[in-house]
Amino acid sequence: MTVLDTRALNRATLARQLLLDRADVPVLDAVAHLGGLQAQEPQEPFVGLWSRLRAFDPSVLSDLLTGRRVVRTHLMRRTVHLVTADDALAWRARHDTMLRQRVRGTYRREFDGTDLGELSAAGLAVMADGEPRSMSELARALADRWPTPGTRPLGEMLIAALVPVAQMPPRGLWRTKGGVRNVLLASWLGREIDPPSPDGSDPVGQALVRRYLAAFGPAASADLRAWCGLTGLPAAVAAIREELVTFRDERGRELLDLPDAPRPDPGTPAPVRFLPAFDNAILGYHDRGRIIDDTHRGLSVTGARVVLVDGRVAATWTVAAGTVVVTPLRPLRRADRTAVAEQARELASFLSDNDSDRVEIADAPR
């Protein structure tokens, strides 16, 4: 079985994630290809798409949100994702059990003995009037009947797990601030959520495997689960295994892939790319060594924005007073430092609507 080293996996990831070459595809198609973008920080998906698409216009993504073609909702790993309307409706039921388990895992004692089916029905009944509500408003509407959990746990269970909702604009629009106001997902999109397969098969799980490999492969089953948080996917993998090819990484793990997906030559040059907080190019794997050193792995879960140099995390970045501030994690070669500065200037212009191209690169650690 062919062994793919870390650099080969890195270049495959960059190609699948549209980070090796900026793509000329519509924004909606990019969101679909990527399987959504993690979006608990409302402005971060705009940077993620700017780094991936040529001539990205942020107003297009805002228009897709207001036009209900994309939606912000709790999905993979119980985090807020920006996904296409079609994917939200097709995938939500498959994520239902995982969402409940993850909230219950956080608040096990608070929901001990609670009938979640009854709580779900009550939450749906309240939201059926079409009135947008915050998490706490929905929780307070039901707190008299379920006083034990407390407002925060009750709200999280309802909004993040039991009641499929969408976060309404202006939340998530470009350069716009707005609190979280939730409406029923099916009402917002004008279509019902796809029900689970009646015969017990898992066509959605099989589709998720294919979609994940198209955007993240080659990858191990543990990576797939780290991306979505779902159980039961080994059966979905087994059902489509004849469609797949297999490799091994340097640790001996079996890697799954689609036969015709891009696997560039490991020597392919990789341009500097700026990634937003919680980008799935990093979080979409259990073994993140293909893109970030173990020493810096913690950055991927603390919300640090990172810079890729030669395909790997080499710096963090922030914005202060219109200036993109880059902090290297290691010494950068002169050519790399120049490339980082050039991309940082372009990013500063993008974020400021061409009002600033100021860049500051801090000294590297010694």
CSV table of C-alpha atoms in Angstrom, one decimal:
chain,number,residue,atom,x,y,z
A,1,MET,CA,0.0,0.0,0.0
A,2,THR,CA,1.4,3.4,-1.0
A,3,VAL,CA,2.6,5.5,1.9
A,4,LEU,CA,1.9,9.2,1.8
A,5,ASP,CA,4.3,11.3,3.8
A,6,THR,CA,3.4,14.5,5.7
A,7,ARG,CA,4.3,16.8,2.8
A,8,ALA,CA,2.2,14.8,0.3
A,9,LEU,CA,-0.8,15.0,2.7
A,10,ASN,CA,-0.2,18.7,3.1
A,11,ARG,CA,-0.3,19.4,-0.6
A,12,ALA,CA,-3.5,17.2,-1.0
A,13,THR,CA,-5.1,19.1,1.8
A,14,LEU,CA,-4.2,22.5,0.3
A,15,ALA,CA,-5.6,21.4,-3.1
A,16,ARG,CA,-8.9,20.1,-1.7
A,17,GLN,CA,-9.3,23.2,0.5
A,18,LEU,CA,-8.7,25.6,-2.4
A,19,LEU,CA,-5.6,26.9,-0.7
A,20,LEU,CA,-3.0,25.8,-3.3
A,21,ASP,CA,-4.5,27.9,-6.0
A,22,ARG,CA,-7.4,30.4,-5.5
A,23,ALA,CA,-10.4,29.0,-7.3
A,24,ASP,CA,-12.7,30.6,-9.9
A,25,VAL,CA,-15.9,29.1,-8.6
A,26,PRO,CA,-19.1,30.7,-7.3
A,27,VAL,CA,-19.3,31.4,-3.6
A,28,LEU,CA,-22.2,29.0,-3.1
A,29,ASP,CA,-20.3,26.2,-4.9
A,30,ALA,CA,-17.2,26.9,-2.7
A,31,VAL,CA,-19.3,26.7,0.5
A,32,ALA,CA,-20.8,23.4,-0.7
A,33,HIS,CA,-17.4,21.9,-1.7
A,34,LEU,CA,-15.9,22.8,1.6
A,35,GLY,CA,-18.8,21.1,3.5
A,36,GLY,CA,-19.4,24.5,5.1
A,37,LEU,CA,-17.2,26.8,7.1
A,38,GLN,CA,-17.0,27.0,10.9
A,39,ALA,CA,-18.6,30.3,11.8
A,40,GLN,CA,-19.1,30.9,15.5
A,41,GLU,CA,-17.1,34.1,14.9
A,42,PRO,CA,-19.4,35.8,12.4
A,43,GLN,CA,-16.8,37.5,10.2
A,44,GLU,CA,-14.3,34.7,9.9
A,45,PRO,CA,-15.9,32.9,6.9
A,46,PHE,CA,-15.3,36.0,4.8
A,47,VAL,CA,-11.5,35.7,5.4
A,48,GLY,CA,-11.7,32.0,4.8
A,49,LEU,CA,-13.3,32.5,1.4
A,50,TRP,CA,-11.1,35.5,0.5
A,51,SER,CA,-8.1,33.2,0.9
A,52,ARG,CA,-9.7,30.5,-1.3
A,53,LEU,CA,-11.5,32.4,-4.1
A,54,ARG,CA,-10.1,34.7,-6.8
A,55,ALA,CA,-11.7,38.2,-6.7
A,56,PHE,CA,-14.0,37.2,-3.8
A,57,ASP,CA,-16.7,39.8,-3.2
A,58,PRO,CA,-18.0,39.6,0.4
A,59,SER,CA,-21.4,41.1,-0.5
A,60,VAL,CA,-22.1,38.0,-2.5
A,61,LEU,CA,-21.9,35.9,0.7
A,62,SER,CA,-24.1,38.4,2.5
A,63,ASP,CA,-26.6,38.2,-0.3
A,64,LEU,CA,-26.6,34.4,-0.1
A,65,LEU,CA,-27.4,34.7,3.6
A,66,THR,CA,-30.2,37.1,3.2
A,67,GLY,CA,-31.5,35.2,0.2
A,68,ARG,CA,-31.6,32.0,2.3
A,69,ARG,CA,-29.2,30.1,0.0
A,70,VAL,CA,-26.7,29.6,2.8
A,71,VAL,CA,-27.5,29.4,6.5
A,72,ARG,CA,-25.8,29.6,9.9
A,73,THR,CA,-26.8,26.7,12.2
A,74,HIS,CA,-25.4,24.3,14.7
A,75,LEU,CA,-24.1,21.2,12.9
A,76,MET,CA,-20.7,19.5,12.8
A,77,ARG,CA,-19.2,19.1,16.3
A,78,ARG,CA,-22.1,21.1,17.7
A,79,THR,CA,-20.4,24.3,16.5
A,80,VAL,CA,-22.0,27.0,14.4
A,81,HIS,CA,-21.4,26.4,10.7
A,82,LEU,CA,-22.2,28.3,7.5
A,83,VAL,CA,-23.6,25.7,5.1
A,84,THR,CA,-25.7,25.7,2.0
A,85,ALA,CA,-29.4,25.5,2.6
A,86,ASP,CA,-29.5,22.2,0.8
A,87,ASP,CA,-26.8,20.7,3.1
A,88,ALA,CA,-28.5,22.1,6.2
A,89,LEU,CA,-31.8,20.3,5.3
A,90,ALA,CA,-30.1,17.1,4.2
A,91,TRP,CA,-27.7,16.7,7.1
A,92,ARG,CA,-29.6,18.0,10.1
A,93,ALA,CA,-31.5,14.9,11.0
A,94,ARG,CA,-28.3,12.8,10.8
A,95,HIS,CA,-26.6,15.1,13.3
A,96,ASP,CA,-29.5,15.1,15.8
A,97,THR,CA,-28.3,12.4,18.1
A,98,MET,CA,-24.8,13.7,18.2
A,99,LEU,CA,-26.0,17.2,19.0
A,100,ARG,CA,-28.1,15.9,21.9
A,101,GLN,CA,-25.2,13.8,23.2
A,102,ARG,CA,-22.8,16.7,23.2
A,103,VAL,CA,-25.0,19.0,25.1
A,104,ARG,CA,-26.0,16.3,27.5
A,105,GLY,CA,-22.3,15.5,28.0
A,106,THR,CA,-21.7,19.1,29.1
A,107,TYR,CA,-24.9,19.3,31.3
A,108,ARG,CA,-25.4,15.6,32.3
A,109,ARG,CA,-26.5,16.4,35.8
A,110,GLU,CA,-28.8,19.2,34.8
A,111,PHE,CA,-30.8,17.0,32.4
A,112,ASP,CA,-30.9,13.8,34.5
A,113,GLY,CA,-34.4,12.4,34.2
A,114,THR,CA,-35.5,15.0,31.6
A,115,ASP,CA,-37.6,13.7,28.8
A,116,LEU,CA,-35.9,15.4,25.9
A,117,GLY,CA,-38.6,14.4,23.5
A,118,GLU,CA,-41.2,16.3,25.5
A,119,LEU,CA,-38.8,19.3,25.8
A,120,SER,CA,-38.2,19.2,22.1
A,121,ALA,CA,-41.9,19.3,21.3
A,122,ALA,CA,-42.4,22.2,23.7
A,123,GLY,CA,-39.6,24.1,22.1
A,124,LEU,CA,-40.9,23.5,18.6
A,125,ALA,CA,-44.4,24.7,19.7
A,126,VAL,CA,-43.0,28.0,21.1
A,127,MET,CA,-40.9,28.6,17.9
A,128,ALA,CA,-43.8,27.7,15.6
A,129,ASP,CA,-45.2,31.3,15.8
A,130,GLY,CA,-42.3,32.4,13.6
A,131,GLU,CA,-41.0,35.0,16.2
A,132,PRO,CA,-37.2,35.2,16.2
A,133,ARG,CA,-35.8,34.5,19.6
A,134,SER,CA,-32.5,34.4,21.4
A,135,MET,CA,-31.4,31.3,23.2
A,136,SER,CA,-32.2,32.8,26.6
A,137,GLU,CA,-35.7,34.0,25.4
A,138,LEU,CA,-36.6,30.5,24.3
A,139,ALA,CA,-35.3,29.1,27.6
A,140,ARG,CA,-37.3,31.6,29.7
A,141,ALA,CA,-40.4,30.7,27.8
A,142,LEU,CA,-40.1,27.1,29.1
A,143,ALA,CA,-38.4,27.6,32.4
A,144,ASP,CA,-41.6,27.3,34.4
A,145,ARG,CA,-42.1,23.8,33.1
A,146,TRP,CA,-38.4,22.8,33.3
A,147,PRO,CA,-36.9,24.9,36.2
A,148,THR,CA,-34.2,22.4,37.2
A,149,PRO,CA,-31.6,22.8,34.4
A,150,GLY,CA,-31.3,26.5,34.6
A,151,THR,CA,-31.6,29.1,31.8
A,152,ARG,CA,-28.2,28.5,30.1
A,153,PRO,CA,-28.3,24.7,29.9
A,154,LEU,CA,-31.9,24.8,28.9
A,155,GLY,CA,-31.2,27.3,26.1
A,156,GLU,CA,-28.2,25.3,24.8
A,157,MET,CA,-30.1,22.1,24.8
A,158,LEU,CA,-33.0,23.7,22.9
A,159,ILE,CA,-31.1,25.8,20.4
A,160,ALA,CA,-28.0,23.7,19.8
A,161,ALA,CA,-29.7,20.3,19.8
A,162,LEU,CA,-33.4,19.8,20.1
A,163,VAL,CA,-34.9,22.5,17.9
A,164,PRO,CA,-33.4,22.9,14.4
A,165,VAL,CA,-32.9,26.6,14.0
A,166,ALA,CA,-31.2,29.1,11.7
A,167,GLN,CA,-29.5,32.3,12.9
A,168,MET,CA,-31.2,35.2,11.1
A,169,PRO,CA,-29.3,38.0,9.4
A,170,PRO,CA,-27.9,40.5,10.2
A,171,ARG,CA,-25.9,38.0,12.2
A,172,GLY,CA,-23.1,36.9,9.9
A,173,LEU,CA,-23.4,39.7,7.3
A,174,TRP,CA,-20.2,41.4,6.1
A,175,ARG,CA,-19.0,44.1,8.5
A,176,THR,CA,-22.3,44.0,10.3
A,177,LYS,CA,-22.9,43.4,14.0
A,178,GLY,CA,-26.0,41.6,15.1
A,179,GLY,CA,-27.1,39.4,18.0
A,180,VAL,CA,-28.2,35.8,17.6
A,181,ARG,CA,-31.9,35.6,16.7
A,182,ASN,CA,-33.1,32.1,15.9
A,183,VAL,CA,-36.0,30.9,13.8
A,184,LEU,CA,-37.0,27.4,12.8
A,185,LEU,CA,-34.7,26.1,10.1
A,186,ALA,CA,-37.6,24.6,8.0
A,187,SER,CA,-39.6,27.8,8.2
A,188,TRP,CA,-36.6,30.0,7.3
A,189,LEU,CA,-35.7,27.9,4.3
A,190,GLY,CA,-39.3,27.1,3.2
A,191,ARG,CA,-38.6,23.4,3.1
A,192,GLU,CA,-38.9,20.6,5.6
A,193,ILE,CA,-35.8,18.9,7.0
A,194,ASP,CA,-35.0,15.6,5.2
A,195,PRO,CA,-36.2,12.7,7.5
A,196,PRO,CA,-33.9,9.8,8.4
A,197,SER,CA,-33.9,6.9,5.9
A,198,PRO,CA,-36.9,4.7,6.7
A,199,ASP,CA,-35.1,1.4,6.0
A,200,GLY,CA,-32.3,2.0,8.5
A,201,SER,CA,-29.7,2.6,5.9
A,202,ASP,CA,-27.5,5.6,6.1
A,203,PRO,CA,-27.4,7.4,2.7
A,204,VAL,CA,-26.6,10.7,4.4
A,205,GLY,CA,-23.6,9.2,6.2
A,206,GLN,CA,-22.3,7.7,2.9
A,207,ALA,CA,-22.7,11.1,1.2
A,208,LEU,CA,-20.9,12.8,4.1
A,209,VAL,CA,-18.0,10.4,3.7
A,210,ARG,CA,-17.7,11.3,0.0
A,211,ARG,CA,-18.0,15.0,0.7
A,212,TYR,CA,-15.5,14.9,3.4
A,213,LEU,CA,-12.9,13.1,1.3
A,214,ALA,CA,-13.5,15.5,-1.6
A,215,ALA,CA,-12.6,18.5,0.7
A,216,PHE,CA,-10.2,16.9,3.2
A,217,GLY,CA,-8.8,13.6,1.9
A,218,PRO,CA,-6.8,11.4,2.0
A,219,ALA,CA,-7.8,10.9,5.6
A,220,ALA,CA,-8.4,8.3,8.3
A,221,SER,CA,-11.7,7.4,9.8
A,222,ALA,CA,-10.7,9.2,12.9
A,223,ASP,CA,-10.2,12.4,10.9
A,224,LEU,CA,-13.7,12.0,9.4
A,225,ARG,CA,-15.2,11.7,12.9
A,226,ALA,CA,-13.1,14.6,14.2
A,227,TRP,CA,-14.6,16.8,11.4
A,228,CYS,CA,-18.3,16.0,12.0
A,229,GLY,CA,-18.5,14.4,15.4
A,230,LEU,CA,-20.8,11.7,14.2
A,231,THR,CA,-20.9,8.0,15.3
A,232,GLY,CA,-21.9,5.1,13.0
A,233,LEU,CA,-19.7,6.2,10.1
A,234,PRO,CA,-17.7,3.0,9.9
A,235,ALA,CA,-20.8,1.4,8.5
A,236,ALA,CA,-21.1,4.1,6.0
A,237,VAL,CA,-17.5,3.8,5.0
A,238,ALA,CA,-17.9,0.0,4.7
A,239,ALA,CA,-20.9,0.5,2.4
A,240,ILE,CA,-18.9,2.6,-0.1
A,241,ARG,CA,-15.5,1.1,0.4
A,242,GLU,CA,-15.4,-0.4,-3.1
A,243,GLU,CA,-15.6,3.2,-4.4
A,244,LEU,CA,-12.5,4.3,-2.5
A,245,VAL,CA,-8.8,3.9,-2.7
A,246,THR,CA,-6.5,3.4,0.3
A,247,PHE,CA,-3.1,4.6,1.4
A,248,ARG,CA,-1.1,4.7,4.6
A,249,ASP,CA,0.5,7.6,6.4
A,250,GLU,CA,3.9,7.4,8.0
A,251,ARG,CA,2.4,6.2,11.2
A,252,GLY,CA,0.8,3.3,9.4
A,253,ARG,CA,-2.8,4.5,9.6
A,254,GLU,CA,-5.1,3.6,6.8
A,255,LEU,CA,-6.1,6.6,4.7
A,256,LEU,CA,-9.3,6.6,2.6
A,257,ASP,CA,-9.7,8.7,-0.5
A,258,LEU,CA,-11.7,9.2,-3.7
A,259,PRO,CA,-9.9,7.7,-6.7
A,260,ASP,CA,-9.9,10.8,-8.9
A,261,ALA,CA,-9.4,13.5,-6.2
A,262,PRO,CA,-6.3,15.7,-6.5
A,263,ARG,CA,-3.1,14.5,-4.9
A,264,PRO,CA,-0.5,17.0,-6.1
A,265,ASP,CA,3.2,16.3,-6.3
A,266,PRO,CA,4.7,17.0,-2.8
A,267,GLY,CA,7.1,19.4,-4.4
A,268,THR,CA,4.3,21.7,-5.7
A,269,PRO,CA,5.0,25.2,-4.4
A,270,ALA,CA,2.5,26.4,-1.8
A,271,PRO,CA,1.7,30.2,-1.6
A,272,VAL,CA,1.3,32.1,1.7
A,273,ARG,CA,-2.3,31.9,2.9
A,274,PHE,CA,-4.0,33.7,5.8
A,275,LEU,CA,-6.6,31.5,7.6
A,276,PRO,CA,-9.4,32.7,9.9
A,277,ALA,CA,-10.1,31.5,13.4
A,278,PHE,CA,-11.2,27.9,13.7
A,279,ASP,CA,-10.6,27.2,10.0
A,280,ASN,CA,-11.6,23.6,9.1
A,281,ALA,CA,-8.4,23.1,7.1
A,282,ILE,CA,-6.9,22.6,10.6
A,283,LEU,CA,-9.9,21.5,12.7
A,284,GLY,CA,-11.1,19.0,10.1
A,285,TYR,CA,-8.6,16.4,11.3
A,286,HIS,CA,-7.9,14.3,14.3
A,287,ASP,CA,-4.2,14.2,13.3
A,288,ARG,CA,-3.4,17.8,12.3
A,289,GLY,CA,0.2,17.1,11.8
A,290,ARG,CA,-0.1,17.5,8.0
A,291,ILE,CA,-0.6,21.3,8.5
A,292,ILE,CA,0.4,22.3,12.0
A,293,ASP,CA,3.3,21.2,14.3
A,294,ASP,CA,2.3,19.5,17.5
A,295,THR,CA,4.0,22.3,19.4
A,296,HIS,CA,1.4,24.8,18.1
A,297,ARG,CA,-1.6,22.5,17.9
A,298,GLY,CA,-3.3,24.4,20.7
A,299,LEU,CA,-3.6,27.4,18.5
A,300,SER,CA,-6.2,25.6,16.4
A,301,VAL,CA,-8.7,25.4,19.3
A,302,THR,CA,-8.0,28.8,21.0
A,303,GLY,CA,-9.3,30.9,18.0
A,304,ALA,CA,-5.9,32.1,16.8
A,305,ARG,CA,-5.8,33.2,13.2
A,306,VAL,CA,-2.8,31.6,11.5
A,307,VAL,CA,-0.6,32.1,8.5
A,308,LEU,CA,0.5,29.3,6.2
A,309,VAL,CA,4.0,29.4,4.8
A,310,ASP,CA,5.0,26.6,2.5
A,311,GLY,CA,1.7,25.0,3.5
A,312,ARG,CA,2.2,24.9,7.2
A,313,VAL,CA,1.3,27.1,10.2
A,314,ALA,CA,4.2,29.5,10.6
A,315,ALA,CA,2.7,32.6,12.2
A,316,THR,CA,-0.4,34.1,13.8
A,317,TRP,CA,-2.1,37.3,12.8
A,318,THR,CA,-4.5,39.9,14.2
A,319,VAL,CA,-5.8,43.3,13.2
A,320,ALA,CA,-5.2,46.5,15.3
A,321,ALA,CA,-6.2,49.9,14.1
A,322,GLY,CA,-6.4,48.9,10.5
A,323,THR,CA,-3.0,47.2,10.6
A,324,VAL,CA,-2.5,43.5,10.0
A,325,VAL,CA,-0.1,42.4,12.7
A,326,VAL,CA,1.8,39.1,12.0
A,327,THR,CA,3.6,37.3,14.7
A,328,PRO,CA,6.0,34.5,13.4
A,329,LEU,CA,6.2,31.3,15.3
A,330,ARG,CA,9.6,30.6,13.9
A,331,PRO,CA,12.2,32.5,11.9
A,332,LEU,CA,11.1,33.2,8.3
A,333,ARG,CA,13.4,33.3,5.3
A,334,ARG,CA,13.7,36.7,3.6
A,335,ALA,CA,11.6,35.5,0.6
A,336,ASP,CA,8.9,34.1,2.9
A,337,ARG,CA,8.8,37.3,4.9
A,338,THR,CA,8.3,39.3,1.7
A,339,ALA,CA,5.5,37.0,0.6
A,340,VAL,CA,3.8,37.2,4.0
A,341,ALA,CA,4.0,41.0,3.9
A,342,GLU,CA,2.5,41.1,0.4
A,343,GLN,CA,-0.4,38.9,1.4
A,344,ALA,CA,-0.9,40.8,4.6
A,345,ARG,CA,-1.2,44.1,2.7
A,346,GLU,CA,-3.8,42.5,0.4
A,347,LEU,CA,-5.7,41.3,3.5
A,348,ALA,CA,-5.5,44.7,5.1
A,349,SER,CA,-7.0,46.3,2.0
A,350,PHE,CA,-9.8,43.6,1.9
A,351,LEU,CA,-10.7,44.1,5.5
A,352,SER,CA,-10.7,47.9,5.4
A,353,ASP,CA,-12.4,48.2,2.0
A,354,ASN,CA,-9.1,49.6,0.6
A,355,ASP,CA,-8.7,52.2,3.3
A,356,SER,CA,-5.5,50.7,4.7
A,357,ASP,CA,-2.7,48.4,3.6
A,358,ARG,CA,-0.7,48.7,6.7
A,359,VAL,CA,1.3,45.7,7.9
A,360,GLU,CA,3.5,45.0,10.9
A,361,ILE,CA,5.6,41.8,11.2
A,362,ALA,CA,6.9,41.1,14.6
A,363,ASP,CA,10.3,39.6,15.3
A,364,ALA,CA,10.5,35.9,15.2
A,365,PRO,CA,11.3,34.0,18.4
A,366,ARG,CA,14.9,33.0,18.8
